[in-house]
XYZ file of C-alpha atoms in Angstrom:
359
model
C 77.392 90.495 142.860
C 79.871 93.387 142.806
C 78.900 96.661 144.339
C 82.152 98.702 143.536
C 84.901 97.975 141.004
C 87.562 100.583 141.220
C 89.933 100.864 138.261
C 92.627 103.454 137.955
C 92.382 103.902 134.211
C 95.552 105.409 132.264
C 93.940 105.216 128.970
C 91.516 107.673 126.993
C 87.774 107.734 127.700
C 87.103 105.912 124.520
C 89.536 103.002 125.565
C 87.741 102.904 128.861
C 84.335 102.429 127.029
C 85.921 99.689 124.950
C 87.206 97.920 128.093
C 83.773 97.972 129.617
C 82.196 96.855 126.331
C 84.809 93.888 126.440
C 83.747 92.963 129.978
C 80.183 92.730 128.912
C 81.121 90.739 125.653
C 82.988 88.266 127.954
C 80.622 88.730 130.742
C 81.537 85.945 133.143
C 77.908 86.235 134.053
C 78.416 89.892 135.072
C 76.741 92.872 133.633
C 78.638 96.165 133.783
C 76.618 99.415 133.178
C 77.613 102.890 132.935
C 76.615 106.463 131.859
C 78.074 110.025 131.818
C 77.230 113.455 131.396
C 79.347 116.647 131.294
C 80.645 116.485 134.806
C 80.390 113.008 136.069
C 81.304 109.539 134.882
C 79.640 106.991 137.293
C 81.225 103.512 136.900
C 79.117 100.990 138.632
C 78.762 102.419 142.209
C 81.943 104.535 141.840
C 81.448 108.215 140.696
C 84.736 109.596 139.145
C 84.902 113.372 139.029
C 85.695 114.725 135.670
C 86.881 118.354 135.807
C 87.828 120.680 133.002
C 91.591 120.399 132.422
C 91.505 116.975 133.921
C 91.859 113.655 131.906
C 90.871 110.170 132.718
C 94.235 108.691 133.288
C 97.113 109.725 135.425
C 95.192 112.990 136.250
C 92.372 111.127 137.770
C 92.656 112.794 141.061
C 93.294 116.323 139.796
C 91.104 119.092 141.152
C 88.810 116.909 143.220
C 85.452 118.482 144.069
C 84.994 118.825 147.769
C 81.703 118.474 149.864
C 80.924 118.849 153.416
C 77.976 117.872 155.654
C 77.428 119.405 159.184
C 75.409 118.014 162.004
C 74.429 120.321 164.901
C 75.708 118.274 167.861
C 78.670 116.608 166.180
C 80.362 119.143 163.837
C 81.204 119.102 160.092
C 82.628 116.264 158.062
C 84.432 116.738 154.726
C 85.435 114.364 151.928
C 88.545 116.426 151.192
C 92.057 114.832 151.239
C 92.968 112.771 153.271
C 89.389 111.448 153.747
C 89.031 110.848 150.042
C 90.858 111.270 146.597
C 93.906 109.374 147.855
C 95.265 105.952 146.716
C 94.357 104.555 150.041
C 90.768 106.058 150.042
C 89.936 106.680 146.276
C 86.187 106.652 146.514
C 84.682 109.972 147.965
C 81.960 109.409 150.476
C 80.500 111.524 153.146
C 79.367 110.000 156.477
C 75.611 109.471 156.832
C 73.497 111.529 159.121
C 73.277 110.590 162.940
C 69.608 109.861 162.452
C 70.252 107.308 159.716
C 73.298 105.604 161.469
C 71.230 105.629 164.796
C 74.005 105.044 167.222
C 72.789 103.470 170.325
C 74.232 102.945 173.831
C 73.464 99.760 175.675
C 74.360 99.622 179.314
C 75.412 96.547 181.105
C 76.235 96.556 185.012
C 76.319 93.935 187.729
C 72.775 94.871 188.370
C 71.710 94.102 184.807
C 74.133 91.518 183.643
C 71.705 89.942 180.990
C 69.635 92.729 179.861
C 70.898 96.149 178.653
C 69.477 99.468 179.528
C 69.429 101.891 176.573
C 70.831 105.236 177.630
C 71.179 108.468 175.790
C 73.401 111.471 175.937
C 70.873 113.617 174.288
C 68.315 112.563 176.904
C 70.760 112.336 179.712
C 67.951 111.732 182.236
C 68.103 108.249 180.896
C 71.692 108.025 182.321
C 70.556 109.308 185.722
C 67.662 106.808 185.892
C 69.794 103.746 184.878
C 72.283 101.616 186.634
C 75.210 103.812 185.422
C 77.455 104.900 188.428
C 79.984 107.614 188.338
C 82.222 105.965 190.838
C 82.950 103.175 188.268
C 85.227 102.933 185.338
C 83.389 102.967 182.025
C 84.140 100.812 179.086
C 82.670 101.223 175.754
C 82.637 98.500 173.102
C 82.285 99.282 169.475
C 81.586 96.831 166.813
C 82.854 96.804 163.133
C 81.548 96.286 159.672
C 78.292 94.165 159.037
C 77.950 93.801 162.896
C 75.627 95.132 165.452
C 75.833 96.076 169.177
C 73.443 93.274 170.299
C 75.744 90.457 169.133
C 76.672 87.792 171.504
C 80.429 88.453 171.531
C 79.872 92.072 172.802
C 77.658 90.885 175.565
C 80.143 88.070 176.570
C 82.957 90.634 176.685
C 80.758 92.876 179.027
C 79.956 89.880 181.117
C 83.523 88.696 181.349
C 84.511 92.364 182.613
C 81.783 92.269 185.209
C 82.919 89.067 186.605
C 86.274 90.527 187.413
C 85.538 94.323 188.030
C 82.600 96.534 188.824
C 82.334 98.778 185.761
C 79.784 100.497 183.426
C 80.040 98.362 180.359
C 78.320 100.052 177.200
C 77.868 98.372 173.943
C 77.768 100.828 170.981
C 75.402 99.869 168.416
C 75.761 101.555 165.066
C 74.340 98.783 162.740
C 72.429 101.516 160.918
C 75.688 102.576 159.438
C 77.686 99.332 159.411
C 75.654 97.345 156.792
C 75.889 97.803 153.154
C 78.936 99.105 151.371
C 82.237 98.884 153.124
C 83.343 102.327 151.585
C 80.341 103.924 153.203
C 80.673 102.278 156.492
C 84.431 103.285 156.711
C 83.121 106.886 156.480
C 80.241 106.352 158.726
C 82.574 105.665 161.709
C 83.487 109.300 161.733
C 79.852 110.030 162.907
C 79.993 107.040 165.238
C 83.126 108.311 166.946
C 81.761 111.855 167.354
C 78.641 110.335 168.864
C 80.819 108.494 171.485
C 82.701 111.714 172.115
C 79.436 113.571 172.569
C 78.432 110.871 175.198
C 81.737 111.250 177.127
C 81.523 115.088 177.041
C 77.923 114.813 178.590
C 79.426 112.572 181.200
C 82.097 115.031 181.955
C 80.096 118.239 181.791
C 76.785 116.920 183.390
C 77.998 114.304 185.695
C 81.476 115.544 186.453
C 83.002 112.347 185.077
C 86.548 112.491 184.051
C 87.338 111.177 180.536
C 90.410 109.615 182.187
C 87.925 106.946 183.521
C 86.883 106.041 180.047
C 88.150 102.916 178.120
C 86.948 102.516 174.550
C 87.449 99.138 172.838
C 86.810 98.864 169.149
C 86.893 95.917 166.694
C 87.847 96.475 162.992
C 86.115 99.591 161.912
C 85.040 100.149 165.543
C 88.698 100.486 166.368
C 88.925 103.531 164.220
C 85.525 104.966 165.548
C 87.324 104.743 168.904
C 90.188 106.808 167.593
C 87.574 109.410 166.251
C 86.133 109.525 169.626
C 89.571 110.274 171.235
C 90.302 112.958 168.521
C 86.979 114.634 169.383
C 87.360 114.423 173.146
C 91.061 114.744 174.360
C 91.848 113.075 177.624
C 90.243 109.669 177.112
C 92.077 107.269 179.407
C 92.559 104.284 177.034
C 91.571 102.993 173.606
C 92.002 99.327 172.568
C 91.967 98.511 168.893
C 91.003 94.873 168.287
C 92.405 94.156 164.780
C 91.858 97.608 163.393
C 90.361 97.543 159.941
C 92.948 97.634 157.191
C 91.063 98.672 153.971
C 90.819 102.463 153.705
C 92.960 102.997 156.839
C 96.386 101.229 156.227
C 99.149 103.922 155.441
C 96.818 106.816 155.854
C 97.579 109.991 157.930
C 96.787 110.017 161.659
C 93.700 112.038 161.234
C 92.072 109.206 159.492
C 92.962 106.307 161.569
C 93.537 105.125 165.251
C 96.785 106.633 166.572
C 98.668 106.933 169.858
C 97.430 110.584 170.290
C 93.905 109.547 170.607
C 94.008 108.667 174.181
C 96.617 108.410 177.119
C 97.174 104.799 176.345
C 96.497 103.124 173.026
C 97.030 99.459 172.574
C 96.087 97.156 169.792
C 95.860 93.475 169.007
C 96.638 92.503 165.364
C 95.391 89.116 164.185
C 94.679 89.444 160.575
C 97.385 91.721 158.962
C 97.842 89.965 155.650
C 97.471 92.233 152.588
C 93.870 92.725 151.676
C 92.537 90.979 148.477
C 95.731 89.184 148.089
C 96.273 87.172 151.233
C 92.804 88.003 152.427
C 93.630 90.060 155.574
C 91.101 92.432 156.992
C 93.341 93.934 159.725
C 96.192 96.452 159.689
C 99.778 95.385 159.828
C 101.166 98.760 160.803
C 101.450 99.839 164.505
C 98.629 102.262 165.590
C 99.248 102.396 169.496
C 101.690 102.860 172.347
C 101.593 99.125 172.369
C 100.852 96.824 169.467
C 100.621 92.973 169.987
C 100.880 90.697 167.072
C 100.110 87.232 168.437
C 101.395 84.406 166.149
C 102.920 87.099 163.889
C 99.655 88.981 163.551
C 98.531 87.114 160.399
C 97.484 83.646 160.772
C 95.868 82.389 163.950
C 95.784 78.702 165.247
C 92.664 77.052 163.992
C 91.846 79.394 161.272
C 92.206 78.340 157.650
C 92.240 80.859 154.726
C 89.843 80.234 151.923
C 89.765 80.894 148.164
C 86.287 82.463 148.577
C 87.726 85.900 149.169
C 89.830 86.268 146.125
C 87.571 88.954 144.862
C 87.878 92.299 142.781
C 86.090 94.540 145.173
C 86.140 95.734 148.806
C 82.366 95.649 148.906
C 82.101 92.049 147.459
C 83.504 91.118 150.875
C 80.042 91.899 152.141
C 78.733 88.449 151.053
C 81.536 86.305 152.451
C 82.438 87.801 155.958
C 81.466 85.115 158.332
C 83.237 82.912 161.016
C 85.042 80.955 158.204
C 86.210 83.851 156.056
C 87.100 86.260 158.914
C 88.210 83.782 161.449
C 91.616 85.445 161.903
C 89.900 88.809 162.191
C 87.463 87.680 164.834
C 90.189 86.079 166.943
C 91.245 89.529 168.211
C 88.139 90.092 170.350
C 88.071 86.258 171.368
C 91.615 86.853 172.556
C 90.742 89.935 174.411
C 87.675 88.408 176.293
C 89.791 85.463 177.277
C 92.544 87.729 178.585
C 89.993 89.303 180.919
C 89.128 85.884 182.551
C 92.487 84.317 182.147
C 95.200 87.081 182.089
C 98.016 84.518 182.514
C 96.683 82.176 179.909
C 98.690 83.227 176.931
C 102.065 81.493 176.664
C 104.870 83.501 175.312
C 108.411 82.587 174.105
C 111.338 84.979 173.869
C 112.883 85.268 170.424
C 114.845 87.798 168.467
C 112.306 87.872 165.737
C 109.084 86.102 164.605
C 111.065 84.371 161.833
C 113.500 83.075 164.512
C 110.619 81.838 166.561
C 109.111 79.973 163.627
């Protein structure tokens, strides 16, 4: 099942229709449908804007129609360049509303190791009445695509932290916006990051809690959500990106992705940096922090085997195959990070002039 199939077409509209007909004639058990009116040509899930003086072809991205949504607490979000209409982010989408995404904050402390307390910046009395303490550092953990904030890996990371230090550990659950189309989820993280920033601003303004005591850890899309939080609330102490997501973020401007300017210290672990849909990598290969770590070259982790399953034609087709087998390298990042908390000297390193020399 294909949700989105994106094609940059350089021929005429008639040739495009012939191409779609040919796909259906040689269907490979797929059924491609389309329709169009005077202003829009939807192709599967993709809507290509057709403007006057604009042709389907090399002018595909000329005169894009911008849109914007605004949410009272969080500000406005546009689909203008660089958020859409670029080779890196061709499909224009706006983030969903805060109500639909339903970002939740799940607190773990040494006083509640196994059961979270749900707290809210909107109803900040819930923070006062919880086990949150302002004398502790606070670490947020943000999950990625198709994940949720009650997954065992996030709880295990919190519990590992709490074994070695007395902190407020907050799992950020945004599964209302992480499921479904990847292209949509990659835009929903803008609202998630704004929600985290709203939370840290409440901590600062109501509880006199310095953002320098905040550490935000994000896996995959969660890494870029962490970057959004830092952009919205300058002064965050640290952001850690765990294999920051590659599709829709690699080679984009710093406004779009995690960047060293997002916190006083930004570090990242890269474990799945092979090109997406070719070598089946979900993570970025480019540096995004003050410190970027590429264990084992940042592409192929010990114990992980690539699979032919992921040779697909669509980003959103990944939805059906992201699991421990297919995303093994991608998931290694948070496993390494959790292990490093409990065993900081457990990773053997070898000095070499380059990774090729090491190999």
